[in-house]
Every structure is written in C-alpha cells, then in structure tokens.
Coordinates of C-alpha atoms in Angstrom, one line a residue:
R1 CA -43.8 40.9 1.7
D2 CA -46.9 43.6 1.3
V3 CA -45.8 45.4 4.4
N4 CA -42.2 45.4 3.5
R5 CA -43.0 47.3 0.6
A6 CA -45.3 49.6 2.2
N7 CA -42.1 50.4 4.7
P8 CA -38.8 48.9 3.9
A9 CA -37.2 50.2 6.8
E10 CA -39.4 48.1 9.1
P11 CA -38.9 44.3 8.8
S12 CA -41.7 42.2 9.5
H13 CA -42.3 39.9 12.7
G14 CA -39.9 37.1 11.9
A15 CA -37.9 38.0 9.1
P16 CA -34.4 38.9 9.6
A17 CA -33.2 42.6 9.6
S18 CA -32.3 44.9 7.3
G19 CA -29.0 44.8 5.4
S20 CA -28.7 41.0 6.3
R21 CA -27.0 39.0 3.8
A22 CA -29.9 36.0 3.9
A23 CA -33.3 38.3 3.5
Y24 CA -35.9 36.4 2.8
G25 CA -37.1 36.6 -0.7
T26 CA -33.3 36.8 -2.6
G27 CA -33.2 33.1 -3.2
D28 CA -30.0 32.9 -0.8
I29 CA -29.8 29.8 0.9
L30 CA -29.8 30.2 5.0
S31 CA -27.9 26.7 5.6
Q32 CA -27.2 23.4 4.7
A33 CA -27.1 20.4 6.4
A34 CA -24.2 18.7 6.5
L35 CA -24.6 14.3 7.3
S36 CA -22.3 12.9 9.5
F37 CA -19.8 10.6 8.5
A38 CA -21.6 7.7 10.2
K39 CA -24.3 8.4 7.7
V40 CA -22.0 8.7 5.0
F41 CA -20.5 5.4 5.9
R42 CA -23.8 3.9 5.7
I43 CA -24.7 5.0 2.4
S44 CA -21.0 4.4 1.1
I45 CA -21.9 0.4 2.4
Q46 CA -25.2 0.7 0.3
G47 CA -23.6 1.6 -2.7
I48 CA -20.9 -1.1 -2.8
R49 CA -24.4 -3.8 -2.3
I50 CA -26.2 -2.2 -4.8
R51 CA -23.2 -2.3 -6.8
F52 CA -21.6 -5.6 -5.6
G53 CA -20.8 -7.2 -9.0
R54 CA -18.7 -3.9 -10.2
S55 CA -17.3 -3.7 -6.5
L56 CA -16.2 -7.1 -6.8
V57 CA -14.4 -6.6 -10.1
T58 CA -12.6 -3.6 -8.5
T59 CA -11.7 -5.5 -5.5
S60 CA -9.8 -8.5 -7.8
G61 CA -7.7 -5.6 -9.3
V62 CA -6.5 -5.0 -5.7
V63 CA -6.2 -8.6 -4.4
L64 CA -4.1 -9.4 -7.6
G65 CA -1.9 -6.4 -7.0
I66 CA -1.3 -7.0 -3.5
A67 CA -1.2 -10.8 -3.8
F68 CA 1.4 -10.6 -6.6
L69 CA 3.4 -8.1 -4.1
M70 CA 3.3 -10.3 -1.2
S71 CA 3.9 -13.3 -3.1
N72 CA 7.5 -12.2 -4.0
L73 CA 8.2 -10.9 -0.7
T74 CA 7.2 -13.9 1.2
G75 CA 9.2 -16.0 -1.6
Q76 CA 12.4 -14.0 -0.8
M77 CA 11.9 -14.4 2.7
I78 CA 11.6 -17.8 2.5
Q79 CA 14.6 -18.2 0.3
R80 CA 16.8 -16.1 2.7
G81 CA 15.2 -18.3 5.6
L82 CA 16.3 -21.7 3.4
A83 CA 19.5 -19.9 2.1
S84 CA 21.9 -22.6 4.7
R85 CA 19.7 -25.3 4.1
I86 CA 19.9 -24.8 0.0
E87 CA 23.8 -24.0 0.3
A88 CA 24.2 -27.3 2.5
Q89 CA 22.4 -29.3 -0.4
Q90 CA 24.6 -28.0 -2.8
Q91 CA 28.0 -28.6 -0.7
M92 CA 26.3 -32.0 -0.1
S93 CA 26.0 -32.6 -4.3
L94 CA 29.5 -31.1 -4.4
M95 CA 30.9 -33.5 -1.6
M96 CA 29.1 -36.7 -3.6
A97 CA 30.2 -35.5 -7.0
L98 CA 33.6 -35.6 -6.0
V99 CA 33.6 -39.4 -4.3
T100 CA 31.6 -40.6 -7.4
S101 CA 34.4 -39.2 -9.7
E102 CA 37.0 -40.6 -8.1
I103 CA 35.8 -44.4 -7.4
G104 CA 32.0 -44.4 -9.1
S105 CA 29.7 -46.3 -7.2
A106 CA 30.8 -46.8 -3.5
R107 CA 29.3 -50.7 -3.8
D108 CA 31.2 -53.1 -2.7
K109 CA 34.3 -50.7 -2.1
T110 CA 36.6 -50.4 0.6
L111 CA 36.7 -46.4 2.1
A112 CA 38.4 -45.1 4.9
I113 CA 37.6 -41.8 7.2
A114 CA 39.5 -40.2 9.2
A115 CA 38.6 -37.0 11.3
F116 CA 40.3 -34.4 13.6
G117 CA 38.0 -32.1 15.2
T118 CA 34.3 -31.7 14.9
V119 CA 32.8 -33.3 12.2
T120 CA 29.7 -30.8 10.5
D121 CA 26.4 -31.7 9.5
I122 CA 26.9 -31.7 5.9
E123 CA 30.0 -34.4 6.7
R124 CA 27.8 -36.4 8.4
R125 CA 25.7 -36.8 5.5
L126 CA 28.3 -37.6 3.4
V127 CA 29.1 -40.5 5.5
D128 CA 25.2 -41.7 5.1
G129 CA 25.0 -41.2 1.8
I130 CA 27.9 -43.0 1.5
A131 CA 27.1 -45.4 3.4
A132 CA 23.5 -45.8 2.0
Q133 CA 25.3 -46.9 -1.7
A134 CA 26.3 -50.4 0.3
P135 CA 30.3 -50.2 0.3
A136 CA 32.1 -53.5 1.6
R137 CA 33.6 -52.0 4.4
I138 CA 34.3 -48.5 6.0
R139 CA 37.1 -48.1 8.5
T140 CA 37.1 -44.9 10.5
F141 CA 39.1 -43.3 12.9
G142 CA 38.0 -40.2 15.2
Y143 CA 34.7 -41.1 13.7
E144 CA 31.8 -43.2 14.6
A145 CA 28.9 -44.3 11.8
P146 CA 26.7 -47.2 11.9
G147 CA 28.4 -49.7 10.1
A148 CA 31.9 -48.9 10.3
V149 CA 34.8 -50.3 11.8
P150 CA 36.7 -48.1 14.0
S151 CA 40.7 -48.8 13.1
P152 CA 43.7 -47.0 14.1
L153 CA 46.0 -44.7 11.8
R154 CA 48.5 -46.9 10.9
T155 CA 46.3 -49.5 9.6
L156 CA 42.9 -47.2 8.6
S157 CA 43.8 -47.2 4.4
E158 CA 45.3 -50.4 3.9
G159 CA 43.5 -52.0 0.9
A160 CA 40.8 -48.7 0.9
D161 CA 39.7 -47.4 -2.6
L162 CA 39.7 -43.9 -1.4
L163 CA 40.1 -41.9 1.7
L164 CA 37.9 -39.1 3.3
V165 CA 39.6 -36.5 5.8
L166 CA 36.7 -34.9 7.6
G167 CA 36.3 -32.2 10.6
D168 CA 37.0 -28.9 11.3
G169 CA 40.8 -29.5 12.8
A170 CA 43.6 -27.3 11.4
S171 CA 46.2 -30.1 11.8
A172 CA 46.1 -33.6 11.0
A173 CA 47.4 -36.5 13.5
A174 CA 49.5 -37.8 10.8
S175 CA 51.5 -36.9 7.4
L176 CA 50.0 -37.7 4.0
E177 CA 52.1 -41.2 3.6
E178 CA 51.3 -42.5 7.0
L179 CA 47.3 -41.6 6.4
T180 CA 47.3 -43.2 3.2
H181 CA 49.8 -46.2 3.5
G182 CA 48.4 -49.2 2.0
M183 CA 46.2 -47.8 -0.4
S184 CA 46.9 -49.1 -4.2
Q185 CA 46.4 -45.0 -5.3
P186 CA 47.0 -42.7 -2.9
V187 CA 44.1 -40.9 -3.1
L188 CA 42.7 -38.5 -0.2
L189 CA 39.6 -36.2 -0.6
D190 CA 39.9 -33.2 2.3
S191 CA 37.3 -31.0 3.5
R192 CA 39.3 -28.3 4.3
N193 CA 42.1 -26.5 2.4
D194 CA 44.3 -25.5 5.0
R195 CA 44.9 -28.3 7.2
Q196 CA 48.3 -28.9 8.0
Y197 CA 49.9 -32.1 7.8
P198 CA 53.0 -33.3 9.2
G199 CA 56.0 -33.6 7.7
A200 CA 57.3 -32.7 4.1
A201 CA 54.7 -32.2 1.2
S202 CA 54.2 -35.5 -0.2
T203 CA 54.6 -35.7 -4.2
S204 CA 53.2 -39.5 -4.3
V205 CA 49.7 -38.6 -2.8
R206 CA 47.1 -37.0 -4.8
R207 CA 45.2 -34.5 -2.6
E208 CA 41.9 -33.2 -3.9
L209 CA 39.6 -30.6 -1.9
F210 CA 35.8 -30.9 -1.7
F211 CA 35.8 -27.1 -1.6
G212 CA 37.7 -25.5 -4.1
E213 CA 37.5 -23.6 -7.0
Q214 CA 34.3 -24.7 -7.7
L215 CA 32.7 -23.9 -4.3
A216 CA 34.3 -20.1 -4.6
Q217 CA 32.3 -19.8 -8.3
E218 CA 29.2 -21.3 -6.6
Q219 CA 29.3 -18.3 -4.0
L220 CA 30.2 -15.6 -6.6
R221 CA 27.1 -16.9 -8.4
R222 CA 25.0 -17.0 -5.9
Q223 CA 26.0 -13.1 -4.7
E224 CA 25.2 -12.1 -8.5
A225 CA 22.1 -14.0 -8.1
A226 CA 21.1 -12.0 -5.2
R227 CA 21.7 -8.6 -6.6
S228 CA 19.8 -9.2 -9.8
A229 CA 17.0 -10.3 -7.7
H230 CA 17.0 -7.6 -5.3
F231 CA 16.6 -4.8 -8.6
R232 CA 13.8 -7.9 -9.9
V233 CA 11.5 -7.3 -6.3
L234 CA 11.5 -3.6 -6.3
W235 CA 10.5 -3.6 -9.9
I236 CA 8.0 -6.0 -9.2
V237 CA 6.7 -3.6 -6.2
V238 CA 6.7 -1.1 -8.5
V239 CA 4.8 -2.3 -11.5
S240 CA 2.2 -4.3 -9.0
L241 CA 1.4 -1.0 -7.0
L242 CA 0.9 0.6 -11.0
V243 CA -1.3 -2.2 -11.8
T244 CA -3.5 -1.7 -8.4
V245 CA -3.9 2.0 -8.8
I246 CA -4.6 1.8 -12.6
G247 CA -7.0 -0.7 -12.0
V248 CA -9.0 1.0 -9.1
S249 CA -8.8 4.3 -10.9
N250 CA -10.7 2.7 -14.3
A251 CA -13.0 1.0 -11.8
L252 CA -14.4 4.0 -10.1
L253 CA -14.4 6.1 -13.3
M254 CA -16.4 3.4 -15.0
S255 CA -18.7 3.9 -11.4
V256 CA -19.0 7.5 -11.8
T257 CA -20.1 7.2 -15.4
E258 CA -22.9 4.8 -14.5
R259 CA -23.9 7.2 -11.6
F260 CA -24.3 10.3 -13.7
R261 CA -28.3 10.6 -12.4
E262 CA -27.7 9.5 -9.1
I263 CA -25.2 12.1 -8.6
G264 CA -27.0 14.9 -10.0
T265 CA -30.4 13.9 -8.0
M266 CA -28.1 13.8 -4.7
K267 CA -27.2 17.3 -5.7
C268 CA -31.0 18.5 -6.7
L269 CA -32.0 17.5 -3.2
G270 CA -29.0 19.8 -1.6
A271 CA -26.0 16.9 -1.4
L272 CA -23.0 18.9 -1.0
S273 CA -19.7 18.6 -3.1
S274 CA -17.7 17.6 -0.3
F275 CA -20.4 14.5 0.5
V276 CA -20.2 13.3 -2.7
R277 CA -16.0 13.4 -2.7
M278 CA -16.8 11.5 0.8
L279 CA -18.7 9.2 -0.5
F280 CA -16.5 8.0 -3.4
L281 CA -13.3 7.9 -1.3
I282 CA -15.2 6.1 1.4
E283 CA -16.2 3.0 -1.1
S284 CA -12.5 3.0 -2.4
S285 CA -11.4 3.2 0.7
L286 CA -13.0 -0.3 2.0
I287 CA -12.6 -1.6 -1.4
G288 CA -9.1 -1.0 -1.1
L289 CA -8.9 -2.6 2.5
A290 CA -10.8 -5.6 1.8
G291 CA -8.7 -6.4 -1.5
S292 CA -5.6 -6.0 0.2
L293 CA -6.3 -8.0 3.1
I294 CA -7.0 -11.1 0.6
G295 CA -4.0 -10.4 -1.3
M296 CA -1.8 -10.1 1.4
A297 CA -3.4 -13.6 2.6
I298 CA -3.3 -15.7 -0.5
G299 CA 0.2 -13.7 -1.4
V300 CA 1.5 -15.1 1.8
A301 CA -0.3 -18.8 1.4
L302 CA 1.1 -19.6 -2.2
P303 CA 4.9 -19.5 -1.7
V304 CA 4.7 -21.2 1.3
V305 CA 2.6 -24.0 -0.4
T306 CA 5.1 -23.5 -3.3
Y307 CA 8.1 -24.1 -1.3
G308 CA 6.8 -26.7 1.3
C309 CA 6.0 -29.0 -1.6
V310 CA 9.9 -28.8 -3.1
E311 CA 11.6 -29.0 0.2
T312 CA 9.1 -29.6 3.2
F313 CA 6.8 -27.5 5.3
S314 CA 8.2 -27.9 8.6
A315 CA 11.5 -26.2 7.1
V316 CA 9.5 -23.5 5.5
V317 CA 7.7 -22.9 8.7
T318 CA 11.1 -22.3 10.4
A319 CA 12.5 -20.7 7.9
L320 CA 9.8 -17.8 7.8
P321 CA 10.8 -14.5 9.8
Y322 CA 7.6 -13.8 11.4
G323 CA 8.1 -10.5 12.5
L324 CA 9.2 -9.0 9.3
L325 CA 6.5 -11.1 7.7
A326 CA 4.2 -9.4 9.7
L327 CA 5.7 -5.9 9.0
A328 CA 5.6 -6.5 5.6
G329 CA 2.0 -7.8 5.4
A330 CA 0.5 -4.5 7.2
G331 CA 2.7 -2.3 4.8
A332 CA 1.4 -4.3 1.7
V333 CA -2.4 -3.3 3.4
L334 CA -1.5 -0.2 4.1
A335 CA -0.2 0.8 0.8
G336 CA -2.7 -1.1 -0.9
T337 CA -5.4 0.9 1.2
A338 CA -3.8 4.2 0.4
L339 CA -3.3 3.6 -3.0
S340 CA -6.9 2.9 -3.6
V341 CA -8.0 5.9 -1.9
V342 CA -5.5 8.1 -4.0
A343 CA -7.0 6.4 -7.3
A344 CA -10.1 7.6 -6.4
L345 CA -9.2 11.2 -6.1
Y346 CA -9.5 11.8 -9.5
P347 CA -13.0 10.2 -9.9
A348 CA -14.2 11.7 -6.7
I349 CA -13.2 15.4 -7.5
F350 CA -15.0 14.8 -10.6
A351 CA -18.4 13.7 -9.5
S352 CA -18.1 16.4 -7.0
R353 CA -17.8 19.2 -9.8
M354 CA -20.7 17.8 -12.3
V355 CA -23.5 20.5 -12.6
P356 CA -26.8 18.7 -11.6
A357 CA -28.7 19.9 -14.5
T358 CA -25.9 18.2 -16.8
A359 CA -26.0 15.0 -14.7
L360 CA -29.9 14.8 -15.0
R361 CA -29.5 15.1 -19.1
S362 CA -27.2 12.2 -19.1
S363 CA -28.5 9.0 -20.7
V364 CA -25.7 6.9 -19.6

C-alpha cells in the first residue's frame, strides 16, 4: 500500500493494473462462488428435514387439493364406464315395475313369452326375475328358459295372465288376436314400439310398451344431469387448484417469516439472492411432487372403493379407462407440482430481497 502511494503509476507485485475495476482496497468483490444445483438440492432436503412438521402441513394441503381433484375425475370416469350397466338396471327396474302393475306378484300366475329375433340381456334378466317369483307356469315360444314349457303360438296364451313379447325382431309371426287367444284379459307387454303385427290393428287387445314415454323422459333427465355434472366438475377443478395454491403460498410465507435470521446469516456469508430463491423453489417443488403423488393415489382409490361397495369391484375395474386415468393422474401430479412452484414464487422473491442486517435484527 505504501509503494502504491509513493508511485501510484506502478502497481505493486501481484496487484491488478491501474484502471482495473476491481482494485485492491476499494471494497469491491473480485468474484462470488455460486453453489452447484446438487448442493442447493441437498441444502433444500436438509431444510425440509429440519422443518419436517411444517413440511407435512404444507404437503397435506397439496394432498387434499389433488385428492379432491382426482376423486372427482375418477368418479366421472367410473360413472361413464358403468353408464351402460346403470342404464340396464334402470330399464330392468322399469320392465319389472310394468309387469307388477299389470298382474302384481308373478307367484302362482301363468305367463306367456313370445320371442321374435334375438333376446337382449335385459330381457333375459327380466325373465329370470319373473321366474324367481315362482309363477305357476311359464310357456314360451322362440325362447328357452329354465322351468319354461315350449308351446306353439296357437296355444301359447291360453289361460295366461300376461303375455310378454320380447326380442329385436321388427315383425311378429302372428296378429295380436292370435297371440292373445285364450286370455281372459288380452294384455300384451311389448319390448319394441316399432314391431309390426300382421292384420288390422285390434281394438280388443291392450298393447303396452316396456320402453315408451317413461324411458324417453329418463334419458332426457340423464342428459341434463350429465351437462350439469360437466360444469360441476370444472368448478371443482378450479376450486381444488386454488386451495392448493393458497395453502402452499401461505405455508411458505410462514416459513420465510420463521427463517429471517437464517436467511440473513446466509446472505452475510455470501449467499446470492438467486441461491435463496432457488432454495425455496426446490423445497416447494419437492413438497408439491410428494403431495401430488399421494393425493393422486388417494383420489383414485376412494372412488374405486366407494363404487365397488355399491356395484361390484369387478365391474368397476372393468369400467375404468386406464389410459385416460393414467393421463389424468399424470396431469394432476404435474399441475400440483407446477402450482406449488408458482405459489412459492412470491415467498421466494420476498426472501431473496431481504437486507441481511434487517433479517438479523428480526426477533421472530
């Protein structure tokens, strides 16, 4: 220093040349060492371990938000997969209700069944349900059922309390009078409204339809319910994601408040603002990833168990679209992690801009 004062034009040995921005004695920093990402990552892990209780609270917020989201998405997928099964059950209930309204219980009654074309599974279940009520006899034409007696058309309905016409055939092999011949009260329940019967329309035979106006009203109601469910799912998605963002942001802000002295100490030791920001962002991403994975698993398991108890687990497992479910799960995990990082931006920026002296004076 004395040499430089005596001859300022000649720098001392090892000192920077005159005019250099980083001259000795000026107080400027020659260089700053930046920690590698691996070291910052290890420090973030250590921070999570030290504040494990608060990390669990923050993670639980992410878990609840993602689980709520995934449970609704999975439930919608299961409902769509079981739609045909649920519709079949509703049709079955409607058919049984019409049979009951005509003859009451089928016990000790005589029933006639005429099948034209292929009998559907719903119609087979209807016949099985009627047979379970122990009728006196069941006579059939074009259809085989346990305990039923095959019969020609001319004697099919003699003494029968009710005639069921089943199958997907567009036309019947006999007129309404021929089919109901021998019935004291000619009543016919038909599974198709467009089935054609030869001959002129009969006024003495009462022909009712299994699937008439009631089924059309039921289908309209299901369509309206599906539209309202779509908007409800969108609203649930928005609310669950907002809950996740607010919960993570609040927890990290509290973490910044508790770590004032720690942040001030790190900055006094030479920590860059980018290091402090990265520290909080890595912590939030790890918390978001762990919470999203746990929430995704819970959100898938709960609807499967719930619908499995109501229906059957085999039906639920079969109804699930696994490709779409995997895509939704990956999207939920990605969204939970990304939103956790977004929620940590403000706390991270706030922490990185703290003045070391102010942070050290904090008594929090």
